[in-house]
PDB file of C-alpha atoms in Angstrom:
ATOM      1  CA  MET A 202      -0.002   0.003   0.015  1.00 62.00           C
ATOM      2  CA  THR A 203       1.413   3.325  -1.087  1.00 79.00           C
ATOM      3  CA  ASP A 204      -0.137   6.778  -0.819  1.00 92.00           C
ATOM      4  CA  THR A 205       0.006   8.788  -4.048  1.00 96.00           C
ATOM      5  CA  VAL A 206       1.593  12.257  -3.917  1.00 97.00           C
ATOM      6  CA  THR A 207       1.168  14.635  -6.880  1.00 98.00           C
ATOM      7  CA  ASP A 208       2.952  17.979  -7.066  1.00 98.00           C
ATOM      8  CA  ILE A 209       0.567  20.855  -7.833  1.00 97.00           C
ATOM      9  CA  ALA A 210       2.746  23.976  -7.589  1.00 98.00           C
ATOM     10  CA  ALA A 211       6.060  25.264  -6.225  1.00 98.00           C
ATOM     11  CA  PHE A 212       6.863  28.796  -5.115  1.00 97.00           C
ATOM     12  CA  GLU A 213      10.103  30.667  -4.443  1.00 97.00           C
ATOM     13  CA  LEU A 214       9.396  32.994  -1.527  1.00 96.00           C
ATOM     14  CA  PRO A 215      11.282  35.955  -0.066  1.00 95.00           C
ATOM     15  CA  TYR A 216      14.326  35.276   2.138  1.00 94.00           C
ATOM     16  CA  ARG A 217      15.207  32.041   0.317  1.00 94.00           C
ATOM     17  CA  ARG A 218      12.098  30.260   1.522  1.00 97.00           C
ATOM     18  CA  LYS A 219      10.091  27.810  -0.578  1.00 98.00           C
ATOM     19  CA  ALA A 220       6.511  26.558  -0.569  1.00 98.00           C
ATOM     20  CA  MET A 221       4.949  23.618  -2.354  1.00 98.00           C
ATOM     21  CA  LEU A 222       1.413  22.421  -2.810  1.00 98.00           C
ATOM     22  CA  ARG A 223       0.801  18.714  -3.298  1.00 98.00           C
ATOM     23  CA  ARG A 224      -2.237  16.498  -3.585  1.00 97.00           C
ATOM     24  CA  VAL A 225      -2.096  13.433  -1.413  1.00 97.00           C
ATOM     25  CA  ASP A 226      -4.365  10.495  -2.156  1.00 97.00           C
ATOM     26  CA  PHE A 227      -4.293   8.056   0.758  1.00 95.00           C
ATOM     27  CA  ASP A 228      -4.916   4.349   0.353  1.00 94.00           C
ATOM     28  CA  SER A 229      -8.080   4.778   2.433  1.00 93.00           C
ATOM     29  CA  GLY A 230      -9.617   6.927  -0.352  1.00 94.00           C
ATOM     30  CA  LEU A 231      -9.089  10.211   1.500  1.00 95.00           C
ATOM     31  CA  SER A 232      -7.607  13.080  -0.556  1.00 96.00           C
ATOM     32  CA  MET A 233      -5.959  16.156   0.935  1.00 97.00           C
ATOM     33  CA  VAL A 234      -3.936  19.175  -0.070  1.00 98.00           C
ATOM     34  CA  ARG A 235      -0.464  19.235   1.505  1.00 98.00           C
ATOM     35  CA  LEU A 236       1.263  22.583   2.081  1.00 98.00           C
ATOM     36  CA  VAL A 237       5.032  22.179   2.506  1.00 98.00           C
ATOM     37  CA  LEU A 238       7.038  25.143   3.776  1.00 98.00           C
ATOM     38  CA  ARG A 239      10.868  25.074   3.648  1.00 98.00           C
ATOM     39  CA  GLU A 240      13.063  27.485   5.601  1.00 97.00           C
ATOM     40  CA  GLY A 241      16.671  26.333   5.304  1.00 94.00           C
ATOM     41  CA  THR A 242      16.734  22.859   6.834  1.00 95.00           C
ATOM     42  CA  ARG A 243      13.388  23.287   8.585  1.00 97.00           C
ATOM     43  CA  ILE A 244      10.379  21.687   6.840  1.00 98.00           C
ATOM     44  CA  THR A 245       6.801  22.112   7.937  1.00 98.00           C
ATOM     45  CA  GLN A 246       4.007  20.002   6.342  1.00 97.00           C
ATOM     46  CA  VAL A 247       0.315  20.686   6.857  1.00 97.00           C
ATOM     47  CA  ASP A 248      -2.395  18.450   5.385  1.00 97.00           C
ATOM     48  CA  LEU A 249      -5.629  20.287   4.636  1.00 98.00           C
ATOM     49  CA  ASP A 250      -9.070  18.927   3.888  1.00 97.00           C
ATOM     50  CA  VAL A 251     -11.063  20.472   1.040  1.00 95.00           C
ATOM     51  CA  ASP A 252     -12.914  22.986   3.264  1.00 97.00           C
ATOM     52  CA  SER A 253      -9.752  24.103   5.095  1.00 97.00           C
ATOM     53  CA  ALA A 254      -7.794  24.503   1.844  1.00 97.00           C
ATOM     54  CA  THR A 255     -10.616  26.584   0.359  1.00 97.00           C
ATOM     55  CA  VAL A 256     -10.854  28.873   3.408  1.00 98.00           C
ATOM     56  CA  LEU A 257      -7.057  29.308   3.530  1.00 97.00           C
ATOM     57  CA  GLY A 258      -6.909  30.075  -0.196  1.00 96.00           C
ATOM     58  CA  GLU A 259      -9.674  32.657   0.023  1.00 97.00           C
ATOM     59  CA  ALA A 260      -8.000  34.276   3.048  1.00 97.00           C
ATOM     60  CA  LEU A 261      -4.661  34.506   1.174  1.00 96.00           C
ATOM     61  CA  VAL A 262      -6.341  36.144  -1.830  1.00 97.00           C
ATOM     62  CA  ALA A 263      -8.213  38.638   0.383  1.00 97.00           C
ATOM     63  CA  ALA A 264      -5.035  39.499   2.307  1.00 97.00           C
ATOM     64  CA  ALA A 265      -3.049  39.971  -0.922  1.00 96.00           C
ATOM     65  CA  LYS A 266      -5.646  42.413  -2.223  1.00 96.00           C
ATOM     66  CA  ASP A 267      -5.215  44.565   0.901  1.00 92.00           C
ATOM     67  CA  VAL A 268      -1.414  44.855   0.595  1.00 88.00           C
TER      68      VAL A 268
END
């Protein structure tokens, strides 16, 4: 049994940071969006369900419009 990970997008961020979005399809049938943040050697991964990913995406767009 192997979960399937598909890269969606990669971003070069300020201060030599990186972000990636991946789709993760688990063997159980569950699918999530994985946000991976890289800061030097530090890596943070957050798995988001559909509702959480949508809310986060909308909040990012709204925040970017206010900058």
